[in-house]
mmCIF file of C-alpha atoms and ligand atoms in Angstrom:
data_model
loop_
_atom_site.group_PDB
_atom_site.id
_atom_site.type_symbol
_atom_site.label_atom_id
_atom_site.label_comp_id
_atom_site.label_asym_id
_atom_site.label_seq_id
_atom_site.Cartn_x
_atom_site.Cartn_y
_atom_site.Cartn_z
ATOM 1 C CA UNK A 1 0.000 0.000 0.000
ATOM 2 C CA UNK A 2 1.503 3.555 -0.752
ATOM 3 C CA UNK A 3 0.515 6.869 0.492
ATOM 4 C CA UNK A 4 0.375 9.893 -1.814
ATOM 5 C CA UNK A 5 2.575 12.086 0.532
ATOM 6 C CA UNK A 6 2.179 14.984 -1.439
ATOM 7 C CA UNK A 7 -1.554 15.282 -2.238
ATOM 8 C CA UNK A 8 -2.047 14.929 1.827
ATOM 9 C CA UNK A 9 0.300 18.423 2.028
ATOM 10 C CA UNK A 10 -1.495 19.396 -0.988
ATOM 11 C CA UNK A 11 -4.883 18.852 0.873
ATOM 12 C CA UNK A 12 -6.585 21.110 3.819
ATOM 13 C CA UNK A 13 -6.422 18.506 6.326
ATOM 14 C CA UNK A 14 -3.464 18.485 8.758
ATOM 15 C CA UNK A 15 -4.585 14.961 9.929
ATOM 16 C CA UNK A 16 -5.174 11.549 7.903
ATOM 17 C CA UNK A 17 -6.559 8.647 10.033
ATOM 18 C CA UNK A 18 -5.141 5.184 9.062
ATOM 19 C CA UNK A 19 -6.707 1.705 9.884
ATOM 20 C CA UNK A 20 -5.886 -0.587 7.644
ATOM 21 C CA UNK A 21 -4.622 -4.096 7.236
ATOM 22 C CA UNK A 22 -1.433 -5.469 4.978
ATOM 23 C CA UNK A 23 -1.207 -9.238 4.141
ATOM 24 C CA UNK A 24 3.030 -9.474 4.010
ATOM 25 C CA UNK A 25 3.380 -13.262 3.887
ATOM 26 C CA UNK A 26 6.725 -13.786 4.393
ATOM 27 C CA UNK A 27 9.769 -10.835 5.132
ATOM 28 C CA UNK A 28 13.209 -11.800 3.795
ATOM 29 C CA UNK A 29 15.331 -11.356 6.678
ATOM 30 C CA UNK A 30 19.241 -11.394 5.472
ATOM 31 C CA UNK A 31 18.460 -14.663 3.494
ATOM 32 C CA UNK A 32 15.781 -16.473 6.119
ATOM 33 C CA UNK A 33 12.141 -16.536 5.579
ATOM 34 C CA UNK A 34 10.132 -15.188 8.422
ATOM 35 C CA UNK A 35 6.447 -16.083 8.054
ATOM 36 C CA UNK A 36 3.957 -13.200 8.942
ATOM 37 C CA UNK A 37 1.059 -15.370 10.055
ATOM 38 C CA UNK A 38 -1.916 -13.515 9.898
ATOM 39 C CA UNK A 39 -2.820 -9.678 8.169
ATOM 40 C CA UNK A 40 -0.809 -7.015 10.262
ATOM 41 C CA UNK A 41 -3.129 -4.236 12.107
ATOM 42 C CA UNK A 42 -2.526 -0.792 11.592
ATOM 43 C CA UNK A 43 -3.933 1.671 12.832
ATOM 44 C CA UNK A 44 -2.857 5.318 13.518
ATOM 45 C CA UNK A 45 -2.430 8.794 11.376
ATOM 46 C CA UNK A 46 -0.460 10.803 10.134
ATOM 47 C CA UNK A 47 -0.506 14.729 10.479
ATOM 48 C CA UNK A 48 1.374 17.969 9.811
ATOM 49 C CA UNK A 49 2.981 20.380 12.431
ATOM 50 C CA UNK A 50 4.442 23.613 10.571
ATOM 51 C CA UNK A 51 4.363 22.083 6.914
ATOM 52 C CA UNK A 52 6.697 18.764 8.959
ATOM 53 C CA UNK A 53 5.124 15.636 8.255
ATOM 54 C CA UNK A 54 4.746 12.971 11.020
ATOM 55 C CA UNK A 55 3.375 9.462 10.979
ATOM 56 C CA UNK A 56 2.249 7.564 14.116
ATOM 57 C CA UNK A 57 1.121 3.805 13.545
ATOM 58 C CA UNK A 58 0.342 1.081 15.672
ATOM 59 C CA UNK A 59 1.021 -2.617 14.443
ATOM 60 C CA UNK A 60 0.375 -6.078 15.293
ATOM 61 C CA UNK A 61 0.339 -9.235 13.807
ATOM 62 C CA UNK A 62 1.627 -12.629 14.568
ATOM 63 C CA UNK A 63 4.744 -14.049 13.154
ATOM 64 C CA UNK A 64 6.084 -18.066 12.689
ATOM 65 C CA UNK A 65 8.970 -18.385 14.416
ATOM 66 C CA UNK A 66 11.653 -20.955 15.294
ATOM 67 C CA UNK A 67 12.872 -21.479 18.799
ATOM 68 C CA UNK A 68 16.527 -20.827 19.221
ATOM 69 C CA UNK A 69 16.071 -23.635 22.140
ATOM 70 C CA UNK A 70 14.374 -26.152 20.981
ATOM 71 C CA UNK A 71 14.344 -25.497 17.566
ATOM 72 C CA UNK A 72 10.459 -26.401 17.649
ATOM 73 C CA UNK A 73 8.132 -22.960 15.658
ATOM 74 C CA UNK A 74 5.748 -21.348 17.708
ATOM 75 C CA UNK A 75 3.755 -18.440 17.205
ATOM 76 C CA UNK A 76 5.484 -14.913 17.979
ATOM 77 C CA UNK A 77 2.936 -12.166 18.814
ATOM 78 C CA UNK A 78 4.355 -9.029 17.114
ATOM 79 C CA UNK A 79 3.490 -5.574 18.718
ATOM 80 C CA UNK A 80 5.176 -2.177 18.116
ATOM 81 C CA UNK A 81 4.302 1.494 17.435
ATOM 82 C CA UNK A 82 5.910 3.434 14.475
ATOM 83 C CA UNK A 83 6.664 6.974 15.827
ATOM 84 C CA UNK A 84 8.899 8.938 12.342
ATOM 85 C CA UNK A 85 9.183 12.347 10.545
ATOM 86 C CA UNK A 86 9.326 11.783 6.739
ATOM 87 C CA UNK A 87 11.069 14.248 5.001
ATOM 88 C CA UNK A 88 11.583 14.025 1.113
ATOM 89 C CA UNK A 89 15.051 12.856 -0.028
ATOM 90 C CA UNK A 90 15.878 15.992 -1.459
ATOM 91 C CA UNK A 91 16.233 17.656 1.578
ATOM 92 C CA UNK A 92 18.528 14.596 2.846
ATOM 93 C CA UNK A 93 21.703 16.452 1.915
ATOM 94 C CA UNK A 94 20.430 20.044 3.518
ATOM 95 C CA UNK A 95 20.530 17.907 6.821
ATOM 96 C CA UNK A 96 24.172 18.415 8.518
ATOM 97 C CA UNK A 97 23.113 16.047 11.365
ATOM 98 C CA UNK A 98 23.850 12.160 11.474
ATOM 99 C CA UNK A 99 21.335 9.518 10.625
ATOM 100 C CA UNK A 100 18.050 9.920 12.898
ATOM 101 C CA UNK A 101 16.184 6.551 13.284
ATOM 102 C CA UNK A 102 12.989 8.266 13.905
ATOM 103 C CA UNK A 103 12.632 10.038 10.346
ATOM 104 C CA UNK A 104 12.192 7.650 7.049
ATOM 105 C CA UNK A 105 13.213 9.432 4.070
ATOM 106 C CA UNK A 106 10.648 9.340 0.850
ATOM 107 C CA UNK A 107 11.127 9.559 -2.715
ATOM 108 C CA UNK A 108 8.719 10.622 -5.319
ATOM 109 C CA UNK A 109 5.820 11.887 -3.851
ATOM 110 C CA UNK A 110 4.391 8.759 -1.983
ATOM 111 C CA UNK A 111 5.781 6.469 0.614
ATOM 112 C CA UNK A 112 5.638 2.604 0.640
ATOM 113 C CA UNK A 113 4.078 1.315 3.773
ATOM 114 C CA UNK A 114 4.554 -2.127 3.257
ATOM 115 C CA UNK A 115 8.162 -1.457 2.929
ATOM 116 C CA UNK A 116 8.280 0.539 6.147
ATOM 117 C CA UNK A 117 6.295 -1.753 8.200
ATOM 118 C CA UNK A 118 8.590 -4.919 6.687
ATOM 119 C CA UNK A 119 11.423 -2.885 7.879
ATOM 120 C CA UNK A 120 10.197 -1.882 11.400
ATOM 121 C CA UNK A 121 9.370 -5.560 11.549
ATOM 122 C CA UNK A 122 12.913 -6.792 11.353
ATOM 123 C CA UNK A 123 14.374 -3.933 13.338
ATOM 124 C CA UNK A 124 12.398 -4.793 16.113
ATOM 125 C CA UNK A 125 11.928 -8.497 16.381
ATOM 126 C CA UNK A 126 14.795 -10.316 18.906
ATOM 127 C CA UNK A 127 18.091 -11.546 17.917
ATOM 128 C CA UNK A 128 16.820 -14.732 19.012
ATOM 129 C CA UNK A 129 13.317 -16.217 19.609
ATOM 130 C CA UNK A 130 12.524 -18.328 22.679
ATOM 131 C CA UNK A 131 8.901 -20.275 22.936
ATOM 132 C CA UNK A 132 8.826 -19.911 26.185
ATOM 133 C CA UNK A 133 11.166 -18.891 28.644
ATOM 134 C CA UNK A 134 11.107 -21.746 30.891
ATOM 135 C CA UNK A 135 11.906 -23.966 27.337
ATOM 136 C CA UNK A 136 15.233 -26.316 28.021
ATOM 137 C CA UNK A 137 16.067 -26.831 24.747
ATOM 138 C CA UNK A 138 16.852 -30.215 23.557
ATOM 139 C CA UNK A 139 18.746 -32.506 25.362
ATOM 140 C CA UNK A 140 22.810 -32.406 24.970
ATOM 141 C CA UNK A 141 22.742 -36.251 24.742
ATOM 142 C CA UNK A 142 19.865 -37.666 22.597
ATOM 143 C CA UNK A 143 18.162 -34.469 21.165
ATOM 144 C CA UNK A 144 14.952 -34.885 22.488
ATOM 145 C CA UNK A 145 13.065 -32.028 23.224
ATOM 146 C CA UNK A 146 13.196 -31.391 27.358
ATOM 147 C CA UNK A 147 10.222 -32.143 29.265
ATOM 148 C CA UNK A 148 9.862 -34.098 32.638
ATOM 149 C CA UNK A 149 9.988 -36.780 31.475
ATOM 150 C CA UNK A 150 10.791 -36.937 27.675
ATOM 151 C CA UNK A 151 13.809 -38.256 28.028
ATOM 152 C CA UNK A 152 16.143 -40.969 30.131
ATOM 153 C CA UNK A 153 19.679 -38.927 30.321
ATOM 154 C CA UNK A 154 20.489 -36.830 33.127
ATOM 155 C CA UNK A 155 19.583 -33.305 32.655
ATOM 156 C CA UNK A 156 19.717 -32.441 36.345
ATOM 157 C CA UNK A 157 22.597 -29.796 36.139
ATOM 158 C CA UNK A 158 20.883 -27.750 33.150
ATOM 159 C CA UNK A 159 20.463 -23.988 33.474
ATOM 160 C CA UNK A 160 18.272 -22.428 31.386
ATOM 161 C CA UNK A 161 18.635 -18.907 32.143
ATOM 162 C CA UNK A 162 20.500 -16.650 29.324
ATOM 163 C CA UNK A 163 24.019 -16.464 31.214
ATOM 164 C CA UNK A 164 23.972 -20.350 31.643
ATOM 165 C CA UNK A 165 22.280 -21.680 28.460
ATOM 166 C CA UNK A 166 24.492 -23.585 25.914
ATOM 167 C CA UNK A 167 23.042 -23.970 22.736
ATOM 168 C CA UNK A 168 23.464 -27.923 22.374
ATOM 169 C CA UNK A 169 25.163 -27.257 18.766
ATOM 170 C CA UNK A 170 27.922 -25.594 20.941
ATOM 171 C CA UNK A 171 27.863 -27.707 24.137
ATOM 172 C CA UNK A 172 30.749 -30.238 22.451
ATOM 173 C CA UNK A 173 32.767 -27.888 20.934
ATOM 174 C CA UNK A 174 32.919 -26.132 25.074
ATOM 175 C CA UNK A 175 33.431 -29.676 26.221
ATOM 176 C CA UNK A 176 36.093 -29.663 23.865
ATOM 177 C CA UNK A 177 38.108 -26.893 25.218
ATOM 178 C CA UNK A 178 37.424 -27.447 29.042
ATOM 179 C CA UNK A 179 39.758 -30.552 28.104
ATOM 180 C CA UNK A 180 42.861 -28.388 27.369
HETATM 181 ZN ZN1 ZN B 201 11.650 -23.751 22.779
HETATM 182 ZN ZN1 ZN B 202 18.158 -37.236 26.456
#
C-alpha cells in the first residue's frame, strides 16, 4: 500500500486517520524466511505540524517463528508502534546532522508502507526467539526435546537462564576446550 505524501500536504487537512490491514506473507530477513502469520493491524495517522510531516502507527500481527532452544516454531505475537518524521530525499543532503532513526526518508511523492512496516518488523523483532522462557532446549545427549519426562539422560545440572544456556550445537565444541 503507498501513500500519496504529497496530495495529503497538498490537501486542507493536517490529519489523515489510518486503519488498515497489509497481508506481508513472508519478510526476507538477510536470506531467512520469516512467516507473517496472519494480516498485520494498523492503525494510527499521520498529520502535519508547521508544513513537517509525522506518521504515528500502531502494528500487530503474529509471526512463525523458530525457537533458538528447541528449535520447535511457535507463534510470535508481534506488537510495536511506528513513531517517524518523513522528510523528502531531497532535503537529505540540507541535513548536517547524522542519521536519525525516527525520520524515514521518501522519494517521489508517496511512501511505501509495506516497505516501512517490513522494515520496522525486522528492526524490532529479537536476535533470538525463545517459545517460552522456561523452554530447556533439547537434550545435549539424545536431542529430544526437554520435558519431565521426555527423556532418560540426566539433565539435572541444566540452566536455562540466558548467562547459563548452551546452545546444544555448541555444548561439544565447550566440552572440547574445558579438556585443554
Ligand atoms: Zn523452545
Ligand atoms: Zn536425552
Amino acid at each position: 500500500m503507498k501513500l500519496d505524501i504529497e496530495n495529503i500536504k497538498k490537501g486542507n487537512k493536517s490529519t489523515v486517520d489510518l486503519d488498515f490491514s497489509l497481508n506481508l506473507n513472508t519478510i526476507d530477513y538477510d536470506g531467512d524466511i520469516i512467516k507473517v502469520k496472519t494480516p498485520v493491524d494498523i492503525s494510527g495517522k499521520l498529520y502535519i505540524i508547521d508544513s513537517r510531516l509525522y506518521l504515528n502507527l500502531k502494528i500487530k500481527t503474529d509471526l512463525e517463528a523458530t525457537c533458538s532452544r528447541c528449535l520447535e516454531l511457535f507463534s510470535y505475537p508481534f506488537k510495536s508502534n511506528i513513531n517517524v518524521e518523513l522528510v523528502h530525499e531531497d532535503l537529505l543532503h540540507q541535513q548536517e546532522e547524522e542519521v536519525d532513526e525516527d525520520i524515514i526518508y521518501y522519494q517521489e511523492s508517496t511512501i511505501d508502507l509495506d516497505d516501512l512496516v517490513k522494515e520496522h518488523i525486522l528492526m524490532n523483532i529479537p536476535m533470538k526467539f525463545i517459545c517460552d522462557t522456561s523452554c530447556k532446549g533439547l537434550c545435549y545427549n539424545c536431542g529430544v526435546k526437554i520435558k519431565d519426562g521426555s527423556c532418560d539422560c540426566d539433565n539435572g545440572s541444566f540452566q536455562s537462564d540466558d548467562d547459563e544456556y548452551v546452545d546444544p550445537r555448541l555444548a561439544k565444541l565447550k566440552n572440547f576446550s574445558q579438556q585443554d
